[in-house]
Short mmCIF file of C-alpha atoms and ligand atoms in Angstrom, two decimals:
data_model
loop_
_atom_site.label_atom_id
_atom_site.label_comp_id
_atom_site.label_asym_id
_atom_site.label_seq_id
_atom_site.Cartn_x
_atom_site.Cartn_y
_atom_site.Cartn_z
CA UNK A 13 84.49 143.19 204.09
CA UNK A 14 82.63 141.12 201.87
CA UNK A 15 82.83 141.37 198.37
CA UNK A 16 80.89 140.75 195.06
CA UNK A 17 82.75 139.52 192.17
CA UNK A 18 81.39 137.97 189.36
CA UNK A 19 83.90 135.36 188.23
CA UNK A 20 83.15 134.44 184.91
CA UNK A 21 81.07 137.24 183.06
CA UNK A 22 79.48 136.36 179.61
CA UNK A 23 80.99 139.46 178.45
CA UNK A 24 83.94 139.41 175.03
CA UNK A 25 86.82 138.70 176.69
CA UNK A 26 88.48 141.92 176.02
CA UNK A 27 87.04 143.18 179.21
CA UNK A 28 88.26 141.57 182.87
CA UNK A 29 86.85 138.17 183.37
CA UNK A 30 86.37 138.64 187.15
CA UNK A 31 84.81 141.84 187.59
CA UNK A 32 83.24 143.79 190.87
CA UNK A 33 79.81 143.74 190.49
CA UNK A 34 77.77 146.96 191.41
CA UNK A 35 73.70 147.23 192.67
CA UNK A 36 74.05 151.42 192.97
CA UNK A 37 75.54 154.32 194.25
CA UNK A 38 74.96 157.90 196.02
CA UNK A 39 77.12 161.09 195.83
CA UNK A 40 80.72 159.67 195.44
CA UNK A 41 79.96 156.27 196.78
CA UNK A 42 79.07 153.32 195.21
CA UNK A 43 77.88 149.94 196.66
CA UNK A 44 78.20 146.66 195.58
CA UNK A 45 76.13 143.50 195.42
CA UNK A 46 76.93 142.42 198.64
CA UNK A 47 76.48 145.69 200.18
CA UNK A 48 80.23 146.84 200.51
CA UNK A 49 80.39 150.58 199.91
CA UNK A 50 83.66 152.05 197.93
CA UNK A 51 84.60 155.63 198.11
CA UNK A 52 84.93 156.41 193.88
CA UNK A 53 88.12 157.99 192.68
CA UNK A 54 87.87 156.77 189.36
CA UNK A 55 84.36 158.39 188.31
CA UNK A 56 83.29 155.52 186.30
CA UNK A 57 86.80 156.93 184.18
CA UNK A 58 86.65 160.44 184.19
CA UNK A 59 82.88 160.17 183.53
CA UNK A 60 80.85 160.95 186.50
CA UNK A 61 81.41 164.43 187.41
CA UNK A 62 77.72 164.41 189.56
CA UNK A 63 78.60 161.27 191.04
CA UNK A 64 75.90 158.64 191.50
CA UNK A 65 72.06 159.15 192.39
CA UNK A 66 71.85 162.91 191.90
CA UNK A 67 67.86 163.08 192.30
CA UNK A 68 67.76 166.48 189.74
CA UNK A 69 69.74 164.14 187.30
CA UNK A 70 66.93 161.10 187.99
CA UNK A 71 63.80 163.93 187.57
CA UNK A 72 65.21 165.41 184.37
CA UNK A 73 65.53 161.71 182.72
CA UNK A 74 61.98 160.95 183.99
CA UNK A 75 60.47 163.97 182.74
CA UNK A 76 61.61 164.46 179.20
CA UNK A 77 61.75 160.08 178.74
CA UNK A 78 57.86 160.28 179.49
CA UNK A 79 57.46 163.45 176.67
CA UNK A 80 59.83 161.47 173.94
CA UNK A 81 62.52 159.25 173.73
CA UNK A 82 64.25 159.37 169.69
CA UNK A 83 62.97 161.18 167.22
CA UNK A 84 66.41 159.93 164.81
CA UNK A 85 68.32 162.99 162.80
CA UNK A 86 65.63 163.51 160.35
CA UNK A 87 63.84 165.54 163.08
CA UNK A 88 64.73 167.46 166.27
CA UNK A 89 63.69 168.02 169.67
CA UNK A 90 64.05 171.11 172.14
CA UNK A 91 66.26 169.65 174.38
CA UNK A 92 68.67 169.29 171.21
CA UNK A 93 68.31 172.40 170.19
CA UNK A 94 68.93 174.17 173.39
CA UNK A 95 72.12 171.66 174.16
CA UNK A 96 73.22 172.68 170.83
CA UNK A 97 73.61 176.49 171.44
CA UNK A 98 74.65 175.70 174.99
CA UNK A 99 77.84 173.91 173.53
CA UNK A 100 78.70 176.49 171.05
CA UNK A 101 78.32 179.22 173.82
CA UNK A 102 80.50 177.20 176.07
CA UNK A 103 83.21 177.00 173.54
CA UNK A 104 83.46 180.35 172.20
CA UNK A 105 85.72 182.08 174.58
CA UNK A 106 88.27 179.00 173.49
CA UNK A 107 88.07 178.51 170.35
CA UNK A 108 90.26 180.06 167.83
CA UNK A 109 87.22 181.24 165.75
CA UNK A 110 83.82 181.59 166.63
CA UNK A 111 82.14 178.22 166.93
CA UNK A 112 79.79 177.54 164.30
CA UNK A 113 78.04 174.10 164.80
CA UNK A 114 78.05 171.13 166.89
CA UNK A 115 77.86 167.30 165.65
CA UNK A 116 76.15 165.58 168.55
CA UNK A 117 77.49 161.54 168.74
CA UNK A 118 77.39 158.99 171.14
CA UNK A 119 80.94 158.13 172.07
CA UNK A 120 84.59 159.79 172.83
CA UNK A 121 85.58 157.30 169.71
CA UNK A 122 82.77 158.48 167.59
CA UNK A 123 83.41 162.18 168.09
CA UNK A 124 87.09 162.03 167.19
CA UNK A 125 85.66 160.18 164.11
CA UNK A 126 83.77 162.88 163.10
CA UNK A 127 86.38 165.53 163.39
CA UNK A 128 88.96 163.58 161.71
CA UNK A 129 86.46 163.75 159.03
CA UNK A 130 85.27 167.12 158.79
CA UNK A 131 89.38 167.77 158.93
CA UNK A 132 89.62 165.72 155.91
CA UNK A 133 86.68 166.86 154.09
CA UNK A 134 88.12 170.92 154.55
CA UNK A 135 91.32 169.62 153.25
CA UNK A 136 90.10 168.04 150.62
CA UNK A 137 86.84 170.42 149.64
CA UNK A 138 89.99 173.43 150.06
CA UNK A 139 93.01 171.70 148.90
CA UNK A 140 92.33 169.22 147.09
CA UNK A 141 94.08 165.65 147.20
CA UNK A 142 97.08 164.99 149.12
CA UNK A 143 96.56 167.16 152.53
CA UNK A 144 94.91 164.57 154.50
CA UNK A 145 97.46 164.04 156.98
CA UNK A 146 96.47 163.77 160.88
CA UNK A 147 99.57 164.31 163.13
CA UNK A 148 98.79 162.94 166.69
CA UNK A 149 101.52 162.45 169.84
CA UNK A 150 103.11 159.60 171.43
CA UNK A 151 101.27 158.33 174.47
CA UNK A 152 97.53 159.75 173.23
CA UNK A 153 94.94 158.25 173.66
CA UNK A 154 91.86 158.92 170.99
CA UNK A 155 89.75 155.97 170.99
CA UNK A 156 89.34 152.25 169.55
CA UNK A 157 87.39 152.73 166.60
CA UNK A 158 89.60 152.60 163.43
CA UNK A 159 90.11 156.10 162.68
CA UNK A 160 90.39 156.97 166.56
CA UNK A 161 92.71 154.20 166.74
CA UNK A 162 94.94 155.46 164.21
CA UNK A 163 95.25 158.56 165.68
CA UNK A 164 96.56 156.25 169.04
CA UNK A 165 99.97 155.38 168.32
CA UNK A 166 100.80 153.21 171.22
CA UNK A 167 101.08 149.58 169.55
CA UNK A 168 99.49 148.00 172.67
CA UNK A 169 96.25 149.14 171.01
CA UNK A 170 96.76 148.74 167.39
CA UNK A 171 98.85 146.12 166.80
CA UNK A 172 96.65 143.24 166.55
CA UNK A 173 94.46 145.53 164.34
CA UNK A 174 96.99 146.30 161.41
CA UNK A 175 96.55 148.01 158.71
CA UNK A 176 94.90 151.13 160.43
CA UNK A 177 94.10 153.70 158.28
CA UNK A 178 96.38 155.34 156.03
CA UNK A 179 97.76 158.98 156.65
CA UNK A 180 97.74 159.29 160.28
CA UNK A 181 101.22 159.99 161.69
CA UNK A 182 102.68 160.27 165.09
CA UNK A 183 105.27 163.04 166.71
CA UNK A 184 106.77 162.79 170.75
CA UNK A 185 104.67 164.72 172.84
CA UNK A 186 105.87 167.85 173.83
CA UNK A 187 108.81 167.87 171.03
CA UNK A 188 107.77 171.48 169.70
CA UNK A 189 110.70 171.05 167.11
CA UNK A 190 109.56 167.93 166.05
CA UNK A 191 106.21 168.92 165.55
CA UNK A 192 107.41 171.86 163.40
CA UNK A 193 109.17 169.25 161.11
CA UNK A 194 106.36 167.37 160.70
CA UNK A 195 103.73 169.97 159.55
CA UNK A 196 104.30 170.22 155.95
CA UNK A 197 101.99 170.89 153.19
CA UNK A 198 100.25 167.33 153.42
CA UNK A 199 99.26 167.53 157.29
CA UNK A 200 95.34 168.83 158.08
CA UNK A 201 95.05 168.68 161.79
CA UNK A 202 97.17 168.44 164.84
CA UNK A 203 94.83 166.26 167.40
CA UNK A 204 95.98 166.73 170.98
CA UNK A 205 94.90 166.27 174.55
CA UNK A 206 95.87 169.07 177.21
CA UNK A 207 96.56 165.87 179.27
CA UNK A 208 97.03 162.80 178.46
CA UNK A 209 94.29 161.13 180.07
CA UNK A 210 95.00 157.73 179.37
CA UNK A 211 98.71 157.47 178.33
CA UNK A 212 100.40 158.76 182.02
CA UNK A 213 98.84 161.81 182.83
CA UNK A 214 101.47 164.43 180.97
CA UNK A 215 100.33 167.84 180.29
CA UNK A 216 100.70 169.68 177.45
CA UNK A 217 103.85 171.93 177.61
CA UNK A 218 103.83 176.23 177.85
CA UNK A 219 105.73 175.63 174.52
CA UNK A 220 103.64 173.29 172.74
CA UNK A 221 100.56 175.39 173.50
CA UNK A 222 102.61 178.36 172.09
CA UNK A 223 103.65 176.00 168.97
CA UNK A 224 100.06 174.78 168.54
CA UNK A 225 98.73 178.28 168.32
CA UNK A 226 101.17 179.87 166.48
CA UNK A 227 101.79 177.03 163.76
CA UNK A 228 98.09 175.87 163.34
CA UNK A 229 97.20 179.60 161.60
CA UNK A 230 100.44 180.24 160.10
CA UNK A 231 100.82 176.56 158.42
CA UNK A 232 97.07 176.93 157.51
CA UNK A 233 96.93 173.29 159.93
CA UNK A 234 93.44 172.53 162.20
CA UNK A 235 94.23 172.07 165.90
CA UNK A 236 91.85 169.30 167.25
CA UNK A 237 91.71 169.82 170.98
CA UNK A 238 90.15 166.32 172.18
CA UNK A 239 88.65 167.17 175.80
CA UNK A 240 86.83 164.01 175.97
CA UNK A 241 88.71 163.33 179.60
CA UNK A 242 90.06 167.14 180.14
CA UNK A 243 86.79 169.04 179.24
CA UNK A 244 83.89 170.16 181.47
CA UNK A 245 85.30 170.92 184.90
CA UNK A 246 87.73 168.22 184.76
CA UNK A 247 91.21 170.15 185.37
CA UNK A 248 89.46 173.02 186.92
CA UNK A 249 87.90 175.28 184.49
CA UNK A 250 85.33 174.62 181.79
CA UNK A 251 87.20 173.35 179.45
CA UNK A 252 91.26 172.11 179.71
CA UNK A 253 92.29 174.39 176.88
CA UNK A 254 91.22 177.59 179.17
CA UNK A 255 93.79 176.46 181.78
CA UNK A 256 96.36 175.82 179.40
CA UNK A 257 96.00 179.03 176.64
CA UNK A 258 95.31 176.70 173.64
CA UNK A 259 93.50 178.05 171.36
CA UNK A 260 91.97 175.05 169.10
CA UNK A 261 89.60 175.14 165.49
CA UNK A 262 87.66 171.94 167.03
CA UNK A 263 86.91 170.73 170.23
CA UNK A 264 85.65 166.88 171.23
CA UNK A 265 83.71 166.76 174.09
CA UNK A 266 81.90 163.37 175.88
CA UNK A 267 82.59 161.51 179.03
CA UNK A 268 80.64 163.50 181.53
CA UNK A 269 78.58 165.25 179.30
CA UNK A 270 75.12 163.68 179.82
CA UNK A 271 76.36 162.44 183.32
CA UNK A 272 76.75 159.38 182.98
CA UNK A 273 74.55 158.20 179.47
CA UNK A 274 76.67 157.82 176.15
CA UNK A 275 76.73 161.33 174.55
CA UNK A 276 79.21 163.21 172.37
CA UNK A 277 80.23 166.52 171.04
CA UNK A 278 82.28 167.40 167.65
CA UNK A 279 82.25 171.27 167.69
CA UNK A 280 83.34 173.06 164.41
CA UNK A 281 84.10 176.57 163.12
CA UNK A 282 82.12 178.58 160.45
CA UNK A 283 84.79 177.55 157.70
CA UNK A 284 84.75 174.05 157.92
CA UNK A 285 80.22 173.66 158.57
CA UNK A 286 80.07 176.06 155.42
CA UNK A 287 81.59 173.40 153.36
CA UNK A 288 79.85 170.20 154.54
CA UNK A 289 76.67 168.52 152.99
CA UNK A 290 73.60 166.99 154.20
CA UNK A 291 74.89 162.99 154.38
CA UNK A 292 78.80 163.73 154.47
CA UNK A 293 77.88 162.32 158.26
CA UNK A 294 75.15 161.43 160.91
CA UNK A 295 74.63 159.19 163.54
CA UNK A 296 70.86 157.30 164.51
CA UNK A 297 71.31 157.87 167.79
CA UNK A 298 73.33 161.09 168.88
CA UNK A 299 71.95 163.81 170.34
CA UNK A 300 68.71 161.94 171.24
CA UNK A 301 66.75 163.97 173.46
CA UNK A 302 67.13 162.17 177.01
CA UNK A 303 71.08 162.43 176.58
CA UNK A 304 70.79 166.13 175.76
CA UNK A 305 68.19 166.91 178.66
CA UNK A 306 70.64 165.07 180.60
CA UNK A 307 73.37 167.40 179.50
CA UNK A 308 71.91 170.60 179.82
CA UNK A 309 71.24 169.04 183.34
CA UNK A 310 74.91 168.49 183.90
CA UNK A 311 75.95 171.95 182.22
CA UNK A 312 73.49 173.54 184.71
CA UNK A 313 75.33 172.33 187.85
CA UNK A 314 78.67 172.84 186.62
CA UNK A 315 78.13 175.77 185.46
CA UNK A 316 76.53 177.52 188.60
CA UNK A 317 78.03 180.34 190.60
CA UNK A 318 80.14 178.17 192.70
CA UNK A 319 80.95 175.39 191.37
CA UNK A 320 84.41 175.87 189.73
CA UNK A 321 85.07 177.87 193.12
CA UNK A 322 84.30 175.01 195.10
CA UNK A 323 86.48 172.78 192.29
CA UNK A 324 89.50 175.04 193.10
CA UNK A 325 89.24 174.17 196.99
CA UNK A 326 89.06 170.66 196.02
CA UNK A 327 92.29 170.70 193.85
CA UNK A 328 93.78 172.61 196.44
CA UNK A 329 93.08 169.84 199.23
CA UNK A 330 93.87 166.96 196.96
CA UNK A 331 97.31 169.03 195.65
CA UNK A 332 98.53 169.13 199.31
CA UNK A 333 97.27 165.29 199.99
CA UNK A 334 99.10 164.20 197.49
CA UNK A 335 102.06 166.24 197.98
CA UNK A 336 101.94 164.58 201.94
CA UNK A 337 102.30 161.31 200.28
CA UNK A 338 104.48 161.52 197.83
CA UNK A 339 106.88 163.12 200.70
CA UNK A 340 106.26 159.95 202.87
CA UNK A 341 106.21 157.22 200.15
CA UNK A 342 109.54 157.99 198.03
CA UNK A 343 108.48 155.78 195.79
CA UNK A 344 106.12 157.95 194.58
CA UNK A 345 108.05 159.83 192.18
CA UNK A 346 106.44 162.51 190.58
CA UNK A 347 103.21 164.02 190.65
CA UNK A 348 101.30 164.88 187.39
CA UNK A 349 98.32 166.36 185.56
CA UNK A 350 95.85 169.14 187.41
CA UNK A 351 92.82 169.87 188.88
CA UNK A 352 90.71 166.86 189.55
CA UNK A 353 92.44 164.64 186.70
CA UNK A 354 96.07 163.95 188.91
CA UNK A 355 98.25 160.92 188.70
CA UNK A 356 100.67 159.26 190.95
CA UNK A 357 104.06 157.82 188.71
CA UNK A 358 105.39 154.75 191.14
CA UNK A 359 108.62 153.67 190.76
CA UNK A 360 108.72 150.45 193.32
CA UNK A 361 112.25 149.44 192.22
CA UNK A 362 112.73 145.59 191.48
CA UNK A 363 109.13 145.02 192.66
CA UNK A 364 107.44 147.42 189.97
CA UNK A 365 105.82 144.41 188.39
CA UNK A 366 104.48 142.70 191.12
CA UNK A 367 103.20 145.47 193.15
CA UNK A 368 101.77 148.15 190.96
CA UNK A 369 98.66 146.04 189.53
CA UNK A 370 98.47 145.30 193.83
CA UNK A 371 98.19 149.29 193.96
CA UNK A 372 94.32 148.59 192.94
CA UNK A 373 93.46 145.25 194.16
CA UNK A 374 94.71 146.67 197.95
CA UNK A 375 92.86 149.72 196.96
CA UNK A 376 89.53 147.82 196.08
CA UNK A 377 90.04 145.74 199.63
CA UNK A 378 90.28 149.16 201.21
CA UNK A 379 87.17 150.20 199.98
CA UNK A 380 88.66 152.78 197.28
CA UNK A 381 88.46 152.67 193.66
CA UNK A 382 91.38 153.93 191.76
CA UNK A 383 92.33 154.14 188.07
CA UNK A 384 95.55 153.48 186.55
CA UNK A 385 97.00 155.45 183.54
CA UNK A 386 99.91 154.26 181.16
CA UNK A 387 102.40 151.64 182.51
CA UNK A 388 103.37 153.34 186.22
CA UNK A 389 100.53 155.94 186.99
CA UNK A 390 97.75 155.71 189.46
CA UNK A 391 95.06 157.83 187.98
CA UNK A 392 92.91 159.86 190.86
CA UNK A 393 89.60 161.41 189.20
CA UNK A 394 87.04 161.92 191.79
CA UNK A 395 83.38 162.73 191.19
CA UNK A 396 83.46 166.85 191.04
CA UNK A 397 81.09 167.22 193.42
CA UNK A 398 83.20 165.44 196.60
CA UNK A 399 82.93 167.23 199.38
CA UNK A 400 85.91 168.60 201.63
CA UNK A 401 84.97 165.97 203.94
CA UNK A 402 85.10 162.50 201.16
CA UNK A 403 88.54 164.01 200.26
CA UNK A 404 89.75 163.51 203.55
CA UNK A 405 88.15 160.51 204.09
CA UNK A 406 89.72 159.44 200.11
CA UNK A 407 93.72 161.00 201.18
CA UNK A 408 93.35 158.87 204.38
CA UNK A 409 92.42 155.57 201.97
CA UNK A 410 94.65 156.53 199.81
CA UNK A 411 97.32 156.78 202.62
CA UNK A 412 96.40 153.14 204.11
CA UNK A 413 96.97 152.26 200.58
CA UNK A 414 100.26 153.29 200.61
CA UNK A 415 101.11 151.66 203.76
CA UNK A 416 100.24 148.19 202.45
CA UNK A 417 102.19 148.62 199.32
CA UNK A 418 105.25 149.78 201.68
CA UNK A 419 104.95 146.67 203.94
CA UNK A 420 105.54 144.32 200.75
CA UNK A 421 108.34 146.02 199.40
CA UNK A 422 111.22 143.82 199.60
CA UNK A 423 113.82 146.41 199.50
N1 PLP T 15 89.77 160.46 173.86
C1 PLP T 15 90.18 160.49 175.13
C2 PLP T 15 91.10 161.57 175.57
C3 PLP T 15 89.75 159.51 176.04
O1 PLP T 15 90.19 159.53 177.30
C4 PLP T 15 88.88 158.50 175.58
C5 PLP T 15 88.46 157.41 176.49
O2 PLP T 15 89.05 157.12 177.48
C6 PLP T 15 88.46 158.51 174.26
C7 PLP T 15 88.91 159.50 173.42
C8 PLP T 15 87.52 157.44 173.73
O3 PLP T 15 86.27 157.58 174.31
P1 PLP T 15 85.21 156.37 174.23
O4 PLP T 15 85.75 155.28 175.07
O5 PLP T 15 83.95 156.97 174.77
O6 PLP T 15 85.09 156.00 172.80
#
């Protein structure tokens, strides 16, 4: 198989210099620029739940780009409006309290942002000074922008970026008794991820959830669920928090949300919109009307009559795949995260370091795109909408990955 690399992009080099370089895709396949196909289990990370070259998806951005294009937050548009009410309705059944109001952004960063804000400004507008405190857990992941970034405690990210911004601290994931220390009178919001997307694929524990929803009232803290890899469809129902119980007072939505086109989603309760004022925040660009069209689009589909039901089959078949695996390659050691969001933790032994970036590159010669997540984890996160017939076709890549890895183990 041939394939296209471009060597030496004229991109920052915080991105691979040598990069495959893509022409288009259809369904869960995507072809490059020398016309070698891949079978996608990485979803452009987490983001495209359609898949590539949905023609509803292409018709909806035609339509409402010929009608208008930005209007900028001084005005609104239909599709806005409608994507705004959609999101609340979505949320309801999860949310602690009933949703109130939606601040539409443009990035996963950017809507973490503005909840760590509108966290700070209900401490503050409630409390007063001194209650500003963000408590987020080892191995999250909640974006690169400054605040986000200080939410992220792994120093991998931040260290070269020092000093972040005050009053963010961090607890170990999972560590319910830890977390309980931690919550005193100064803390405003708990941010968590139902899995860790990014940091190794770890789910939030029965007890945590528990914790979260008992403490968050009780210690008058916000919980900040941030769904921005877990929500819409991802681990099998709507939103992560539904398959988990937690009950959080905001929710951050964006990677697949406008399919594919940079969209975000900040959604608040009554208690917290009632206290904020015209230019506490904004955005020019968020909630533009193609990206909204484009989300109602992608809310349509997933939330049809079958498509969680067809999700659930998918899981299913991908559940037992990986189970096969992991009972042929020992090396696999555990299995983690849920629904279409899974991850394989490799231990190789002495060859950890040299094989597990190979995991990919053989992966890419196979024609299969994987993701990693943390140090040891291959990430699997297929396009939704595979079919029973690409996940066999994916376990069997996956398999002939495995093989290859298995033939260079020296031990
Ligand atoms: N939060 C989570 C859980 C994420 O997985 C990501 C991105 O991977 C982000 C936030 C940041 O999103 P973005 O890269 O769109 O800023």
């Amino acid at each position: 198989m041939t394939r296209a690399h471009t060597e030496d992009t004229p991109f920052a080099r915080n991105y691979a210099r040598r990069m495959l370089t893509f022409s288009h895709g259809k369904g869960v396949w995507l072809t490059d620029t020398a016309g070698t196909r891949y079978l996608d289990l990485g979803s452009g990370i987490a983001v495209n739940a359609l898949g590539y070259g949905d023609a509803g998806f292409s018709r909806v951005l035609a339509r409402q780009s010929r009608k208008v294009v930005h209007v900028s937050n001084l005005y609104t548009t239909e599709p806005s409006l409608r994507l705004g009410e959609r999101l609340l309705a979505l949320s309801a059944p999860v949310l602690r309290e009933p949703p109130a109001a939606v601040h539409l952004g443009n990035s996963g960063a950017e809507a973490n942002e503005a909840a760590i804000k509108y966290a700070r400004l209900w401490s503050y507008l409630t409390r007063g000074e001194g209650h500003h405190r963000i408590i987020s857990f080892t191995d999250a992941f909640h974006g690169r922008t400054m605040g986000a970034l200080s939410a992220t405690p792994k120093e991998a990210y931040r260290k070269k970026f020092e000093p972040l911004v005050p009053g963010f601290v961090s607890v170990p994931f999972n560590d319910c008794a830890a977390l309980e220390k931690a919550l005193d009178e100064s803390v405003t919001a708990v941010m968590v991820e139902v899995v860790q997307g990014e940091g190794g694929l770890r789910e939030i524990s029965p007890e945590m959830v528990e914790t979260l929803n008992r403490l968050g009232p009780e210690r008058g803290v916000l919980v900040i669920a941030d769904e921005i890899q877990t929500g819409l469809g991802r681990l099998g129902s709507l939103l992560g928090c539904q398959a988990v119980g937690l009950q959080p007072d905001i929710i951050t939505l964006s990677k697949p949300l406008a399919g594919g086109l940079p969209l975000s989603a900040t959604i608040i309760p009554g208690r917290i919109n009632d206290l904020v004022q015209v230019g506490d925040h904004g955005t020019t660009f968020g909630g533009g009307p193609v990206t909204s069209a484009a989300a109602l689009y992608v809310l349509d589909r997933l939330e049809s009559p079958r498509f969680l039901a067809d999700l659930a089959v998918r899981e299913e078949q991908l559940n037992a795949g990986l189970r096969e695996l992991q009972q042929q390659f020992r090396w696999i050691v555990e299995l983690r995260g849920r629904g279409l969001l899974r991850g394989l933790r490799l231990d190789l032994g002495p060859d950890q370091e040299k094989l597990f970036p190979q995991v990919l590159e053989v992966a890419q010669e196979l024609g299969l795109l994987l993701l990693r997540s943390g140090s040891d984890v291959i990430r699997v996160a297929p396009p939704l909408v595979i079919s029973g017939k690409e996940m066999v076709e994916a376990l069997k890549r996956l398999r002939s990955v495995c093989e290859t890895i298995e033939s260079r183990r020296t031990v």
